[in-house]
Amino acid sequence: FLFSDPAFLILLVVPLGIAAIIHTLYERNYKQSYTLFIFLIAGMIFYVVFKKLFLIAGMHVYSVPAAFVTWEKLGSNISFTMQGILSLGHASFFGLKLFKPSTIIVILNFLLLILVLIIWPVKLLKKKTFWLTFLAIQPTYLILSYMLSDNVVNVATIRYAILVPFYGVLIIAFIMSYMPQFTRQAMFIILIIAFLGNAAIITKEVIITRSYHPNSYNEEIVSMLLKHNLTKGYAPYWNANINGFLSGYKINIFSVSCSGQGISPFYWIINSDVLNKPAPKSFIIVSDYPKVSIPTTGIEYLSEGSDCTTSNAINQFGKPQVAFRVTNYTEIFVYNHDLLMNMHKRIDFSNP
């Protein structure tokens, strides 16, 4: 994580620096701030040096490029971020019926979310201690960093802000330690009610959906591949490793990147020796997901975020010898040769 993702720098080093600057303005303790900045700079040097050493040793560690969202997508980013944060806090009351116990719990979650993200961090900032300052700015900083990045694809990508609930728990713990005894006891009762209410809602949902198997789609793909003795194939990232794992690694499924430039191997957690071993037959998993329109923005995106479509595959590899339909949107195209020979060769070994 340290060497392959700039999120370490963006989500930890930068807010530490911001907290140091704020604390310095509060306390005028320049010595403490200088010490912290020296450690941060040393950490950055460590990061750069070791990355260069890895390259010299032949280990090409890919770093995901960080970028701001484009102006055209800012509206959808804001919408997805708000939906995602409400989802993380189980606080989305939109569309729920009034006066239902579950709705009351969700509204309670929403009020707690406002306290944790806005009101209580301000109170912690007033304590004017370095680590409480760092803790207070983290939720807002994480949410803004995510919202203004190009990592936002749909509501599910809120996983990049998964640290927000953990910082929220720490904020609750610290703020309660400063509360008067009566207020602290009342808050404790409210938190217990919220906990029990959410546990009841989650338990009910699990009971209702207990017949639903989350990996049934993947297991159907694996069963179909094994039935037809297919042992090597290609798929978008989210359809590759999971299916290989569920097959007990009887099937090698390699991630591919699908774009306007064509379909090519996505060298992310791939054994190149196995990839380059030719196979008499191979397959590719393709999907034609419908586009979803974001209200009031006119922006459309693929509902499952995959560009590995049937037309992309046919344009590059030709019509398959056999095609198996998995769902209304997903098919498996089978060819009597290894599709790797029709993919673009890797040129930049520092990029997957």
CSV table of C-alpha atoms in Angstrom, one decimal:
chain,number,residue,atom,x,y,z
A,1,PHE,CA,0.0,0.0,0.0
A,2,LEU,CA,2.8,2.4,0.9
A,3,PHE,CA,4.6,2.0,-2.4
A,4,SER,CA,1.7,1.4,-4.8
A,5,ASP,CA,-0.9,4.0,-3.9
A,6,PRO,CA,-0.5,7.8,-3.4
A,7,ALA,CA,-3.5,7.5,-1.1
A,8,PHE,CA,-1.0,7.1,1.7
A,9,LEU,CA,0.4,10.5,0.9
A,10,ILE,CA,-2.9,12.2,0.3
A,11,LEU,CA,-4.9,10.7,3.2
A,12,LEU,CA,-2.2,10.7,5.9
A,13,VAL,CA,0.8,12.9,5.1
A,14,VAL,CA,-1.1,15.9,3.9
A,15,PRO,CA,-3.6,16.1,6.8
A,16,LEU,CA,-0.7,15.6,9.3
A,17,GLY,CA,0.9,18.7,7.7
A,18,ILE,CA,-2.4,20.6,7.8
A,19,ALA,CA,-2.9,19.7,11.5
A,20,ALA,CA,0.6,20.8,12.2
A,21,ILE,CA,0.1,24.2,10.6
A,22,ILE,CA,-3.3,24.7,12.4
A,23,HIS,CA,-1.7,23.7,15.7
A,24,THR,CA,1.2,26.1,15.2
A,25,LEU,CA,-1.2,29.0,14.6
A,26,TYR,CA,-2.9,28.0,17.8
A,27,GLU,CA,0.0,27.4,20.1
A,28,ARG,CA,3.0,29.1,18.4
A,29,ASN,CA,4.9,25.9,19.2
A,30,TYR,CA,7.3,26.0,16.2
A,31,LYS,CA,9.7,23.4,17.6
A,32,GLN,CA,7.0,20.7,17.7
A,33,SER,CA,5.9,21.6,14.2
A,34,TYR,CA,9.4,21.6,12.8
A,35,THR,CA,10.0,18.1,14.3
A,36,LEU,CA,6.8,16.8,12.7
A,37,PHE,CA,7.7,18.3,9.3
A,38,ILE,CA,11.2,16.7,9.5
A,39,PHE,CA,9.6,13.3,10.0
A,40,LEU,CA,7.1,13.8,7.2
A,41,ILE,CA,9.9,14.9,4.8
A,42,ALA,CA,12.0,11.9,5.9
A,43,GLY,CA,9.0,9.6,5.2
A,44,MET,CA,8.7,11.1,1.7
A,45,ILE,CA,12.4,10.5,1.0
A,46,PHE,CA,12.0,6.9,2.3
A,47,TYR,CA,9.1,6.4,-0.1
A,48,VAL,CA,11.0,7.7,-3.2
A,49,VAL,CA,14.2,5.9,-2.4
A,50,PHE,CA,12.6,2.5,-1.8
A,51,LYS,CA,10.5,2.8,-4.9
A,52,LYS,CA,13.7,3.4,-6.9
A,53,LEU,CA,15.4,0.4,-5.3
A,54,PHE,CA,12.4,-1.7,-6.2
A,55,LEU,CA,12.7,-0.7,-9.8
A,56,ILE,CA,16.4,-1.4,-9.8
A,57,ALA,CA,15.6,-4.9,-8.4
A,58,GLY,CA,13.2,-5.5,-11.2
A,59,MET,CA,10.0,-5.0,-9.2
A,60,HIS,CA,7.8,-2.6,-11.1
A,61,VAL,CA,5.4,-1.3,-8.5
A,62,TYR,CA,2.6,0.6,-10.2
A,63,SER,CA,1.4,3.8,-8.6
A,64,VAL,CA,-2.2,4.7,-9.3
A,65,PRO,CA,-2.1,8.3,-10.7
A,66,ALA,CA,-4.0,10.8,-8.5
A,67,ALA,CA,-6.1,13.3,-10.4
A,68,PHE,CA,-8.8,15.9,-9.8
A,69,VAL,CA,-12.3,15.3,-11.1
A,70,THR,CA,-13.2,17.1,-14.3
A,71,TRP,CA,-15.6,20.0,-14.2
A,72,GLU,CA,-18.2,18.0,-16.2
A,73,LYS,CA,-18.2,15.1,-13.6
A,74,LEU,CA,-18.2,17.3,-10.5
A,75,GLY,CA,-22.0,17.2,-10.2
A,76,SER,CA,-22.1,13.4,-10.3
A,77,ASN,CA,-19.2,13.2,-7.9
A,78,ILE,CA,-21.0,15.3,-5.3
A,79,SER,CA,-24.2,13.2,-5.7
A,80,PHE,CA,-22.4,9.9,-5.4
A,81,THR,CA,-20.4,11.1,-2.4
A,82,MET,CA,-23.4,12.3,-0.5
A,83,GLN,CA,-25.2,9.0,-1.3
A,84,GLY,CA,-22.2,7.0,-0.3
A,85,ILE,CA,-21.7,8.8,3.1
A,86,LEU,CA,-25.3,8.3,3.9
A,87,SER,CA,-25.0,4.7,3.0
A,88,LEU,CA,-21.9,4.2,5.2
A,89,GLY,CA,-23.8,5.7,8.1
A,90,HIS,CA,-27.0,3.8,7.3
A,91,ALA,CA,-28.5,7.3,7.4
A,92,SER,CA,-30.3,7.6,4.0
A,93,PHE,CA,-33.9,8.3,4.9
A,94,PHE,CA,-34.9,9.3,1.3
A,95,GLY,CA,-37.9,7.3,0.1
A,96,LEU,CA,-38.6,5.8,3.5
A,97,LYS,CA,-42.1,5.8,5.0
A,98,LEU,CA,-42.7,8.0,7.9
A,99,PHE,CA,-43.5,6.8,11.4
A,100,LYS,CA,-41.9,3.3,10.9
A,101,PRO,CA,-39.5,2.2,13.6
A,102,SER,CA,-36.8,1.5,11.0
A,103,THR,CA,-37.2,5.1,9.6
A,104,ILE,CA,-36.8,6.5,13.1
A,105,ILE,CA,-33.5,4.7,13.6
A,106,VAL,CA,-32.3,5.9,10.2
A,107,ILE,CA,-33.1,9.5,11.1
A,108,LEU,CA,-31.3,9.0,14.4
A,109,ASN,CA,-28.3,7.8,12.4
A,110,PHE,CA,-28.5,10.9,10.2
A,111,LEU,CA,-28.5,13.2,13.2
A,112,LEU,CA,-25.5,11.3,14.7
A,113,LEU,CA,-23.8,11.7,11.3
A,114,ILE,CA,-24.3,15.5,11.4
A,115,LEU,CA,-22.8,15.5,15.0
A,116,VAL,CA,-19.8,13.4,14.0
A,117,LEU,CA,-19.0,15.1,10.7
A,118,ILE,CA,-19.7,18.8,11.6
A,119,ILE,CA,-20.6,19.8,15.1
A,120,TRP,CA,-18.3,17.6,17.3
A,121,PRO,CA,-15.1,18.2,15.1
A,122,VAL,CA,-15.6,21.9,15.6
A,123,LYS,CA,-15.7,21.3,19.4
A,124,LEU,CA,-12.5,19.2,19.2
A,125,LEU,CA,-10.7,21.9,17.2
A,126,LYS,CA,-11.3,24.3,20.1
A,127,LYS,CA,-9.3,22.0,22.5
A,128,LYS,CA,-6.2,23.2,20.6
A,129,THR,CA,-4.2,20.0,20.9
A,130,PHE,CA,-2.3,18.5,17.9
A,131,TRP,CA,-3.9,15.0,17.7
A,132,LEU,CA,-7.4,16.2,18.4
A,133,THR,CA,-6.9,18.8,15.6
A,134,PHE,CA,-5.8,16.0,13.3
A,135,LEU,CA,-8.7,13.8,14.3
A,136,ALA,CA,-11.2,16.7,13.9
A,137,ILE,CA,-10.2,17.6,10.3
A,138,GLN,CA,-9.9,14.0,9.0
A,139,PRO,CA,-13.6,13.2,8.2
A,140,THR,CA,-14.1,16.4,6.3
A,141,TYR,CA,-10.7,16.1,4.6
A,142,LEU,CA,-11.3,12.5,3.6
A,143,ILE,CA,-14.8,13.3,2.2
A,144,LEU,CA,-13.6,16.3,0.2
A,145,SER,CA,-10.5,14.4,-1.1
A,146,TYR,CA,-12.7,11.6,-2.3
A,147,MET,CA,-15.4,13.9,-3.8
A,148,LEU,CA,-12.8,16.0,-5.7
A,149,SER,CA,-10.9,13.0,-7.1
A,150,ASP,CA,-11.4,10.9,-10.2
A,151,ASN,CA,-11.9,7.8,-8.1
A,152,VAL,CA,-15.7,8.3,-7.9
A,153,VAL,CA,-17.4,6.0,-10.3
A,154,ASN,CA,-20.6,5.1,-8.5
A,155,VAL,CA,-22.0,4.8,-5.0
A,156,ALA,CA,-20.0,1.7,-4.4
A,157,THR,CA,-16.6,3.5,-4.7
A,158,ILE,CA,-17.3,5.2,-1.4
A,159,ARG,CA,-15.1,2.3,-0.1
A,160,TYR,CA,-12.2,4.7,-0.7
A,161,ALA,CA,-13.6,6.8,2.2
A,162,ILE,CA,-14.0,3.7,4.4
A,163,LEU,CA,-11.8,5.3,7.1
A,164,VAL,CA,-14.6,7.9,7.8
A,165,PRO,CA,-16.6,5.7,10.1
A,166,PHE,CA,-13.5,4.7,12.1
A,167,TYR,CA,-12.5,8.3,12.6
A,168,GLY,CA,-16.2,8.9,13.6
A,169,VAL,CA,-15.9,6.3,16.4
A,170,LEU,CA,-12.8,8.0,17.7
A,171,ILE,CA,-14.5,11.4,17.6
A,172,ILE,CA,-17.5,10.0,19.6
A,173,ALA,CA,-15.1,8.5,22.2
A,174,PHE,CA,-13.1,11.7,22.7
A,175,ILE,CA,-16.1,14.1,22.7
A,176,MET,CA,-17.9,12.0,25.3
A,177,SER,CA,-14.9,12.2,27.6
A,178,TYR,CA,-15.4,16.0,27.7
A,179,MET,CA,-19.1,15.8,28.3
A,180,PRO,CA,-20.7,16.4,31.8
A,181,GLN,CA,-21.7,13.2,33.5
A,182,PHE,CA,-25.5,13.6,32.8
A,183,THR,CA,-25.0,14.5,29.1
A,184,ARG,CA,-22.5,11.6,28.7
A,185,GLN,CA,-25.0,9.1,30.2
A,186,ALA,CA,-27.8,10.4,28.0
A,187,MET,CA,-25.5,10.1,24.9
A,188,PHE,CA,-24.6,6.6,26.0
A,189,ILE,CA,-28.3,5.6,26.1
A,190,ILE,CA,-28.8,7.2,22.6
A,191,LEU,CA,-25.9,5.2,21.2
A,192,ILE,CA,-27.2,2.0,22.7
A,193,ILE,CA,-30.6,2.6,21.1
A,194,ALA,CA,-29.0,3.3,17.7
A,195,PHE,CA,-26.8,0.2,18.0
A,196,LEU,CA,-29.8,-2.1,18.9
A,197,GLY,CA,-32.0,-0.5,16.3
A,198,ASN,CA,-29.4,-0.9,13.5
A,199,ALA,CA,-28.6,-4.5,14.7
A,200,ALA,CA,-32.4,-5.3,14.4
A,201,ILE,CA,-32.6,-3.8,10.9
A,202,ILE,CA,-29.5,-5.6,9.7
A,203,THR,CA,-30.7,-8.9,11.2
A,204,LYS,CA,-34.1,-8.5,9.6
A,205,GLU,CA,-32.5,-7.9,6.2
A,206,VAL,CA,-30.3,-10.9,6.6
A,207,ILE,CA,-33.3,-13.1,7.5
A,208,ILE,CA,-35.3,-11.8,4.5
A,209,THR,CA,-32.4,-12.4,2.1
A,210,ARG,CA,-31.0,-15.5,3.6
A,211,SER,CA,-31.8,-17.5,0.4
A,212,TYR,CA,-29.7,-15.0,-1.6
A,213,HIS,CA,-26.1,-16.2,-2.2
A,214,PRO,CA,-23.9,-13.2,-3.1
A,215,ASN,CA,-21.5,-15.3,-5.1
A,216,SER,CA,-24.2,-17.2,-7.1
A,217,TYR,CA,-23.4,-15.3,-10.3
A,218,ASN,CA,-19.7,-16.0,-10.0
A,219,GLU,CA,-20.3,-19.7,-9.2
A,220,GLU,CA,-22.5,-20.0,-12.2
A,221,ILE,CA,-19.7,-18.7,-14.4
A,222,VAL,CA,-17.2,-21.1,-12.8
A,223,SER,CA,-19.5,-24.0,-13.2
A,224,MET,CA,-20.0,-23.2,-16.9
A,225,LEU,CA,-16.3,-22.9,-17.5
A,226,LEU,CA,-15.5,-26.2,-15.8
A,227,LYS,CA,-18.3,-28.0,-17.6
A,228,HIS,CA,-16.7,-27.0,-21.0
A,229,ASN,CA,-13.1,-27.7,-19.9
A,230,LEU,CA,-12.0,-24.2,-20.2
A,231,THR,CA,-8.9,-23.4,-18.2
A,232,LYS,CA,-7.6,-20.1,-19.5
A,233,GLY,CA,-9.4,-16.9,-20.1
A,234,TYR,CA,-9.8,-13.2,-19.7
A,235,ALA,CA,-12.2,-10.9,-17.9
A,236,PRO,CA,-12.5,-7.3,-16.5
A,237,TYR,CA,-10.8,-6.9,-13.1
A,238,TRP,CA,-13.9,-7.6,-11.0
A,239,ASN,CA,-14.8,-10.7,-13.0
A,240,ALA,CA,-11.3,-12.2,-13.0
A,241,ASN,CA,-9.6,-13.0,-9.7
A,242,ILE,CA,-12.8,-13.8,-7.9
A,243,ASN,CA,-13.8,-16.5,-10.5
A,244,GLY,CA,-10.3,-18.0,-10.5
A,245,PHE,CA,-10.4,-18.2,-6.7
A,246,LEU,CA,-13.9,-19.9,-6.7
A,247,SER,CA,-12.7,-22.5,-9.2
A,248,GLY,CA,-10.0,-23.5,-6.8
A,249,TYR,CA,-7.5,-22.1,-9.3
A,250,LYS,CA,-8.4,-24.8,-11.8
A,251,ILE,CA,-9.1,-22.0,-14.2
A,252,ASN,CA,-6.6,-19.2,-14.9
A,253,ILE,CA,-8.6,-16.0,-15.5
A,254,PHE,CA,-6.5,-12.9,-16.2
A,255,SER,CA,-7.6,-9.3,-15.8
A,256,VAL,CA,-7.9,-7.2,-19.0
A,257,SER,CA,-8.3,-3.5,-19.5
A,258,CYS,CA,-11.0,-2.6,-22.0
A,259,SER,CA,-11.0,0.9,-23.6
A,260,GLY,CA,-11.2,2.8,-26.8
A,261,GLN,CA,-7.6,1.6,-27.5
A,262,GLY,CA,-8.7,-2.0,-27.4
A,263,ILE,CA,-8.5,-5.0,-25.0
A,264,SER,CA,-5.2,-5.7,-23.4
A,265,PRO,CA,-3.8,-7.5,-20.2
A,266,PHE,CA,-4.1,-5.6,-17.0
A,267,TYR,CA,-0.9,-6.4,-15.2
A,268,TRP,CA,-2.2,-6.1,-11.7
A,269,ILE,CA,-1.5,-9.1,-9.4
A,270,ILE,CA,-0.7,-11.3,-12.5
A,271,ASN,CA,1.8,-14.1,-12.8
A,272,SER,CA,3.3,-13.3,-16.2
A,273,ASP,CA,4.8,-16.8,-16.7
A,274,VAL,CA,1.3,-18.4,-16.5
A,275,LEU,CA,-0.2,-15.6,-18.6
A,276,ASN,CA,2.4,-16.1,-21.4
A,277,LYS,CA,1.9,-19.9,-21.5
A,278,PRO,CA,-0.2,-20.5,-24.6
A,279,ALA,CA,-3.5,-22.4,-24.5
A,280,PRO,CA,-5.3,-24.2,-27.4
A,281,LYS,CA,-8.6,-22.5,-26.4
A,282,SER,CA,-9.4,-19.4,-24.4
A,283,PHE,CA,-12.4,-17.3,-23.4
A,284,ILE,CA,-13.3,-13.8,-22.5
A,285,ILE,CA,-16.2,-12.7,-20.2
A,286,VAL,CA,-18.1,-9.7,-21.8
A,287,SER,CA,-21.0,-7.7,-20.5
A,288,ASP,CA,-23.4,-5.2,-22.1
A,289,TYR,CA,-24.6,-3.4,-19.0
A,290,PRO,CA,-27.3,-0.7,-19.6
A,291,LYS,CA,-26.3,2.9,-19.1
A,292,VAL,CA,-27.7,4.7,-16.1
A,293,SER,CA,-28.5,8.4,-16.3
A,294,ILE,CA,-27.8,10.7,-13.3
A,295,PRO,CA,-30.8,13.0,-12.8
A,296,THR,CA,-30.5,16.7,-13.7
A,297,THR,CA,-26.9,16.2,-15.0
A,298,GLY,CA,-27.4,14.4,-18.3
A,299,ILE,CA,-24.3,12.3,-17.4
A,300,GLU,CA,-24.5,8.6,-18.2
A,301,TYR,CA,-22.3,5.8,-17.0
A,302,LEU,CA,-22.3,2.0,-17.3
A,303,SER,CA,-24.2,0.6,-14.3
A,304,GLU,CA,-21.5,-1.9,-13.6
A,305,GLY,CA,-18.6,0.2,-14.8
A,306,SER,CA,-17.3,-2.3,-17.4
A,307,ASP,CA,-16.3,-1.4,-21.0
A,308,CYS,CA,-15.6,-5.0,-21.9
A,309,THR,CA,-18.6,-5.3,-24.2
A,310,THR,CA,-19.6,-7.8,-26.9
A,311,SER,CA,-18.9,-5.3,-29.6
A,312,ASN,CA,-15.4,-4.5,-28.2
A,313,ALA,CA,-14.5,-8.2,-28.2
A,314,ILE,CA,-15.9,-9.0,-31.6
A,315,ASN,CA,-14.1,-6.0,-33.1
A,316,GLN,CA,-10.8,-7.1,-31.8
A,317,PHE,CA,-11.0,-10.9,-31.8
A,318,GLY,CA,-13.7,-11.7,-34.4
A,319,LYS,CA,-16.9,-13.7,-33.8
A,320,PRO,CA,-16.4,-16.4,-31.1
A,321,GLN,CA,-16.6,-20.1,-32.0
A,322,VAL,CA,-19.0,-20.6,-29.1
A,323,ALA,CA,-20.9,-18.2,-26.8
A,324,PHE,CA,-22.5,-19.0,-23.5
A,325,ARG,CA,-25.0,-16.6,-21.9
A,326,VAL,CA,-24.7,-16.2,-18.1
A,327,THR,CA,-27.2,-13.4,-17.5
A,328,ASN,CA,-29.2,-11.0,-19.5
A,329,TYR,CA,-26.1,-8.8,-19.7
A,330,THR,CA,-23.1,-11.2,-19.5
A,331,GLU,CA,-21.8,-13.8,-22.0
A,332,ILE,CA,-18.7,-16.0,-22.3
A,333,PHE,CA,-17.1,-15.9,-25.7
A,334,VAL,CA,-14.9,-19.0,-26.5
A,335,TYR,CA,-12.2,-19.0,-29.2
A,336,ASN,CA,-10.1,-21.8,-30.6
A,337,HIS,CA,-6.8,-20.0,-29.8
A,338,ASP,CA,-5.3,-18.0,-27.1
A,339,LEU,CA,-6.6,-14.4,-27.2
A,340,LEU,CA,-3.4,-13.1,-25.8
A,341,MET,CA,-1.9,-13.3,-29.3
A,342,ASN,CA,-4.5,-10.7,-30.4
A,343,MET,CA,-3.9,-8.3,-27.6
A,344,HIS,CA,-1.5,-5.3,-27.5
A,345,LYS,CA,1.9,-6.0,-26.2
A,346,ARG,CA,3.1,-4.4,-23.0
A,347,ILE,CA,5.4,-1.5,-23.6
A,348,ASP,CA,5.5,0.5,-20.3
A,349,PHE,CA,6.5,-1.9,-17.6
A,350,SER,CA,5.8,0.7,-14.9
A,351,ASN,CA,2.2,0.7,-15.9
A,352,PRO,CA,-0.3,-2.2,-15.7
